[in-house]
Coordinates of C-alpha atoms in Angstrom, one line a residue:
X1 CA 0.1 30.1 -5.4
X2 CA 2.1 32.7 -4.1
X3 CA 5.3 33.2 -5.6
X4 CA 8.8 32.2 -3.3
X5 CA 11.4 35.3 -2.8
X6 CA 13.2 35.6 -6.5
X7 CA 17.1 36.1 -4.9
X8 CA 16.7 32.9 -3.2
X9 CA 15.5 31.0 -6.3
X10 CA 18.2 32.6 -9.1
X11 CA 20.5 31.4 -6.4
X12 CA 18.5 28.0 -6.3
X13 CA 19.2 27.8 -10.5
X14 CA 22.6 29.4 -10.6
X15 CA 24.3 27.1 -8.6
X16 CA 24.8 23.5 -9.8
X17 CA 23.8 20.9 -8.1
X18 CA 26.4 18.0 -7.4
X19 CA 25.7 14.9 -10.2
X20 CA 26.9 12.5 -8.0
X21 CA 24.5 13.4 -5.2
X22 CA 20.5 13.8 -5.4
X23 CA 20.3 13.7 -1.9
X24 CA 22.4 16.8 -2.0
X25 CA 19.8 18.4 -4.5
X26 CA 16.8 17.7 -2.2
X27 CA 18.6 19.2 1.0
X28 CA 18.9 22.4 -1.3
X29 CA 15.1 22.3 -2.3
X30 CA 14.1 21.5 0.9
X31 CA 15.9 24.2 2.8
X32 CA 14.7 26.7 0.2
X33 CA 11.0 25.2 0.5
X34 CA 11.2 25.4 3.9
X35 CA 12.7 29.1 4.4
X36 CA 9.6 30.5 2.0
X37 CA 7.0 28.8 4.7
X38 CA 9.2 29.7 7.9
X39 CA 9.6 33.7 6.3
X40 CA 6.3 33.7 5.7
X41 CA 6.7 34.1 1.5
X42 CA 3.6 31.4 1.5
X43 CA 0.7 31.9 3.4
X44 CA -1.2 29.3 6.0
X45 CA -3.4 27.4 2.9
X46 CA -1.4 28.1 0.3
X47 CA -1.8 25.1 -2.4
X48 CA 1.8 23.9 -3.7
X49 CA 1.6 22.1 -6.5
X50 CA 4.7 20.0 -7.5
X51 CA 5.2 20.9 -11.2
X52 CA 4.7 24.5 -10.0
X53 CA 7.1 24.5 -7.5
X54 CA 9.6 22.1 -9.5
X55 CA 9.7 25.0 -12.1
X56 CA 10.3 27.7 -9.9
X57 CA 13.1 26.3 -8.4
X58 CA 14.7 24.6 -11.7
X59 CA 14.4 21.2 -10.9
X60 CA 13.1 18.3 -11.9
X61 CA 9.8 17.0 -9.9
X62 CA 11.3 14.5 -7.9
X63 CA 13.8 16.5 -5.4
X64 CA 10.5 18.4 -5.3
X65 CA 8.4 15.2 -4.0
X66 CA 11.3 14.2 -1.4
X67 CA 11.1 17.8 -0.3
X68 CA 7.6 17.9 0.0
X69 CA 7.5 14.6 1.9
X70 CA 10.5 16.1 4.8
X71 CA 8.1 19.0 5.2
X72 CA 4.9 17.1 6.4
X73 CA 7.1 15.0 8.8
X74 CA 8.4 18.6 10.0
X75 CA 4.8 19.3 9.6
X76 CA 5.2 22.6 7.8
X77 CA 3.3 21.1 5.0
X78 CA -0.7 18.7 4.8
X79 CA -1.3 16.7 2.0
X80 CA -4.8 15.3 1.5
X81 CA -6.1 13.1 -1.3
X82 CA -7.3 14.6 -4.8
X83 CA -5.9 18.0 -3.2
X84 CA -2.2 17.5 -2.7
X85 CA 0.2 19.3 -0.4
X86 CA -0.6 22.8 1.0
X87 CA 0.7 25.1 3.5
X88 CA -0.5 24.1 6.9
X89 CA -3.7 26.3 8.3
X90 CA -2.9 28.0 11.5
X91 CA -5.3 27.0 14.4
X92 CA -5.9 28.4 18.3
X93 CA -5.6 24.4 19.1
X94 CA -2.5 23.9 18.1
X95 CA -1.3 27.0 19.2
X96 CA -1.9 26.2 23.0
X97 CA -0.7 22.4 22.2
X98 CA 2.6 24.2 21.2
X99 CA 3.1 27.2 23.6
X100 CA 2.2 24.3 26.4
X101 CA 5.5 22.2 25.2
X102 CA 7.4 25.7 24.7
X103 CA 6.6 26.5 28.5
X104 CA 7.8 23.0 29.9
X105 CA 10.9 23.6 28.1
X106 CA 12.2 26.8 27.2
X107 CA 12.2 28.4 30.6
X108 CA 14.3 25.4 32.3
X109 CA 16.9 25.1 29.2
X110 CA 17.2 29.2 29.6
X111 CA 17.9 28.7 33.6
X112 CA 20.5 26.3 32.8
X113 CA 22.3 28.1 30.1
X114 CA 22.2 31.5 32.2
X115 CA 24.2 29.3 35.0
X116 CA 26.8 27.7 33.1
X117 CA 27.3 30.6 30.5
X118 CA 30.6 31.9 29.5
X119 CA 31.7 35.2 28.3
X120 CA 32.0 34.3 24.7
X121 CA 27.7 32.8 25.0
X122 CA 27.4 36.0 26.8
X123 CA 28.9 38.1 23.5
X124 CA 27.3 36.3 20.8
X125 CA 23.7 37.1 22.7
X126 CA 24.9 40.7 22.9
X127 CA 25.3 40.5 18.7
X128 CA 22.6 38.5 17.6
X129 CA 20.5 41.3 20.6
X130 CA 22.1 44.3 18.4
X131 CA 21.7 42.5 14.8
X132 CA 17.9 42.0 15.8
X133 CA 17.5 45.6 17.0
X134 CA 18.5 45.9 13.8
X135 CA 16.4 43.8 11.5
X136 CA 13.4 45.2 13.6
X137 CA 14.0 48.9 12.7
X138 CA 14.1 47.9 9.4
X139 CA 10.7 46.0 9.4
X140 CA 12.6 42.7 8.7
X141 CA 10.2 40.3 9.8
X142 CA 12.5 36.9 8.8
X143 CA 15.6 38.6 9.7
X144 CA 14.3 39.6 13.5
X145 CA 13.1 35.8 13.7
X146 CA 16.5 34.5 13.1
X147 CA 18.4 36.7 15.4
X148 CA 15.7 36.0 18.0
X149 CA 16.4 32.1 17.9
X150 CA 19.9 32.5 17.2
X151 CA 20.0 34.6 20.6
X152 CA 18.1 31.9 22.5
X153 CA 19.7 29.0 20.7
X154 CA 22.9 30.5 22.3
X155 CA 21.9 30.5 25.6
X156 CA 20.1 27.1 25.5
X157 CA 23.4 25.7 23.9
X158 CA 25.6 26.8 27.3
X159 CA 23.3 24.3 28.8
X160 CA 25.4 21.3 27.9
X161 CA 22.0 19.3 27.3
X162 CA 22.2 18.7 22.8
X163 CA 18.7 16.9 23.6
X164 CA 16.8 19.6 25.2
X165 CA 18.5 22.0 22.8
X166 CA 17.7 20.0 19.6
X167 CA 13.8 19.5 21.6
X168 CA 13.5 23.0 21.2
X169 CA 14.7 24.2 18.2
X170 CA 12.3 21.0 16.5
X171 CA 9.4 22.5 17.7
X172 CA 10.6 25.9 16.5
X173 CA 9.8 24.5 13.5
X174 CA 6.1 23.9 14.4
X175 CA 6.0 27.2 15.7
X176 CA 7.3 29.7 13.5
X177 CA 4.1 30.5 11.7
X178 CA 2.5 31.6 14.8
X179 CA 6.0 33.8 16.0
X180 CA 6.0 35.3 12.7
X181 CA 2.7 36.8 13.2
X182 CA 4.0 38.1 16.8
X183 CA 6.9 38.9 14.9
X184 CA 4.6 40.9 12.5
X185 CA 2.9 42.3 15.3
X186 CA 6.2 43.4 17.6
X187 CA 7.5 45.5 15.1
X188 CA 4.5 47.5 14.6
X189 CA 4.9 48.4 18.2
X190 CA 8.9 49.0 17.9
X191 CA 11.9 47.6 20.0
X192 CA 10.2 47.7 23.2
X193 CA 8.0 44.3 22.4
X194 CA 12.0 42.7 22.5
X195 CA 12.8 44.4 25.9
X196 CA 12.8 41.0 27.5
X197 CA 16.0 40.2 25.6
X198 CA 17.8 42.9 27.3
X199 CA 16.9 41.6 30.3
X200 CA 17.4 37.8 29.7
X201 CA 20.8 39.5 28.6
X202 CA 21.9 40.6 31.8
X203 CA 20.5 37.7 34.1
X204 CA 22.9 35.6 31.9
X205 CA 25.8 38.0 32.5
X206 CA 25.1 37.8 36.6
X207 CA 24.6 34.0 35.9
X208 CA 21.0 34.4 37.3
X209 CA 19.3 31.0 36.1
X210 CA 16.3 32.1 38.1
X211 CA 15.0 35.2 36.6
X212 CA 16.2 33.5 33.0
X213 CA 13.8 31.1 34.0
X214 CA 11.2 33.8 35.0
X215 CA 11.4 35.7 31.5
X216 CA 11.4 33.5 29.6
X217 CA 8.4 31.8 31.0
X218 CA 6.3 35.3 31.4
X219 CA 7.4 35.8 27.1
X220 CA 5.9 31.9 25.8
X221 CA 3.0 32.9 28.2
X222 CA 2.4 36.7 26.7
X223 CA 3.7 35.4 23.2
X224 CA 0.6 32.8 23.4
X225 CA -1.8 35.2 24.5
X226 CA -0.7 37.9 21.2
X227 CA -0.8 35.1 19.2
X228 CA -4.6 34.1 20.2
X229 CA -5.3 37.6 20.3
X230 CA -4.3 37.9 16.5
X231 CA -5.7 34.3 14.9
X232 CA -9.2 35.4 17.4
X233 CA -9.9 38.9 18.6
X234 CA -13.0 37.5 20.7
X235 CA -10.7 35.0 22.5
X236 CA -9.0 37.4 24.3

């Protein structure tokens, strides 16, 4: 089994978990779990074994087992009898399944966000557009992710719709493993795979819901399509 990012788990052992609380302790494994498989620290198929992982993370097995049991309803995680719980395999199915649901939705929160946006949505798209330029020079695969749905989460938030919002950022979820491979794949090509963002960018500071709606459509559509490409060159 691959072995989780070393910084996150001292931190993980370093700082004491609240007595009075084990819900508190599971959160903490949970999020930490769940960062390793969203970064991509454990690969589609990994095994995870509890005692493994309860170990590397200092606990005892049982925040392990509530963690491991939030990840398969988030379905980051299978778990099959006599084999346990592993990273979930990536497959072209699912991959148009998702991109279909990212396609109803994305575009339309984007058009509404880019027509009630304020200035202060507008700035914080601008920083999380410069810290991603940013993490992408520097080959930060997990860090470019972030900024990328930080950016979007902005713009989807000056919706005023919480439920469409917290629709998409769920299925982010689902998705991440196939983004980090376009992720992966972006930044071997340099900045100009994120142009889009400069343009979402500027429809949101004319208020110009339509071509918000128009780029971000063509980007899940092209997205889907790298993504194929990469899990099966002869599909494309």
């Amino acid at each position: 089994m691959g072995r989780p990012n070393t910084l996150v788990l001292r931190e993980m052992k370093t700082t004491p978990p609240h007595s009075s609380s084990s819900n508190l302790l599971a959160d903490r494994v949970y999020e930490t779990l769940r960062g390793h498989i969203a970064q991509g620290h454990w690969a589609p198929g990994t095994q995870l074994r509890i005692r493994e992982v309860a170990a590397l993370v200092g606990t005892s097995v049982m925040p392990v087992r509530e963690a491991f049991r939030r990840l398969e309803q988030a379905g980051l995680i299978v778990t099959e009898p006599y084999r346990g719980a592993s990273v979930r395999e990536l497959s072209i199915d699912e991959l148009e399944y998702v991109y279909d649901v990212r396609i109803m939705l994305e575009p339309d929160a984007a058009r509404r966000g880019a027509v009630l946006a304020d200035d202060a949505a507008v700035e914080t798209m601008r920083q999380h557009w410069r810290l991603l330029e940013s993490a992408a020079a520097h080959g930060d695969i997990a860090g470019a992710v972030a900024q990328d749905e930080l950016l979007l989460s902005a713009l989807f938030s000056a919706g005023n719709n919480p439920v469409l919002t917290g629709l998409i950022q769920g299925m982010w979820d689902t998705c991440r493993p196939y983004k980090n491979l376009w992720v992966r794949d972006a930044v071997g090509h340099g900045l100009s795979r994120w142009s889009y963002l400069a343009d979402l960018v500027a429809a949101v500071e004319t208020r110009d819901g339509d071509s918000a709606f128009r780029i971000l459509e063509h980007v899940c559509r092209t997205s889907r399509s790298t993504v194929r490409g990469i899990l099966d060159p002869l599909s494309t």
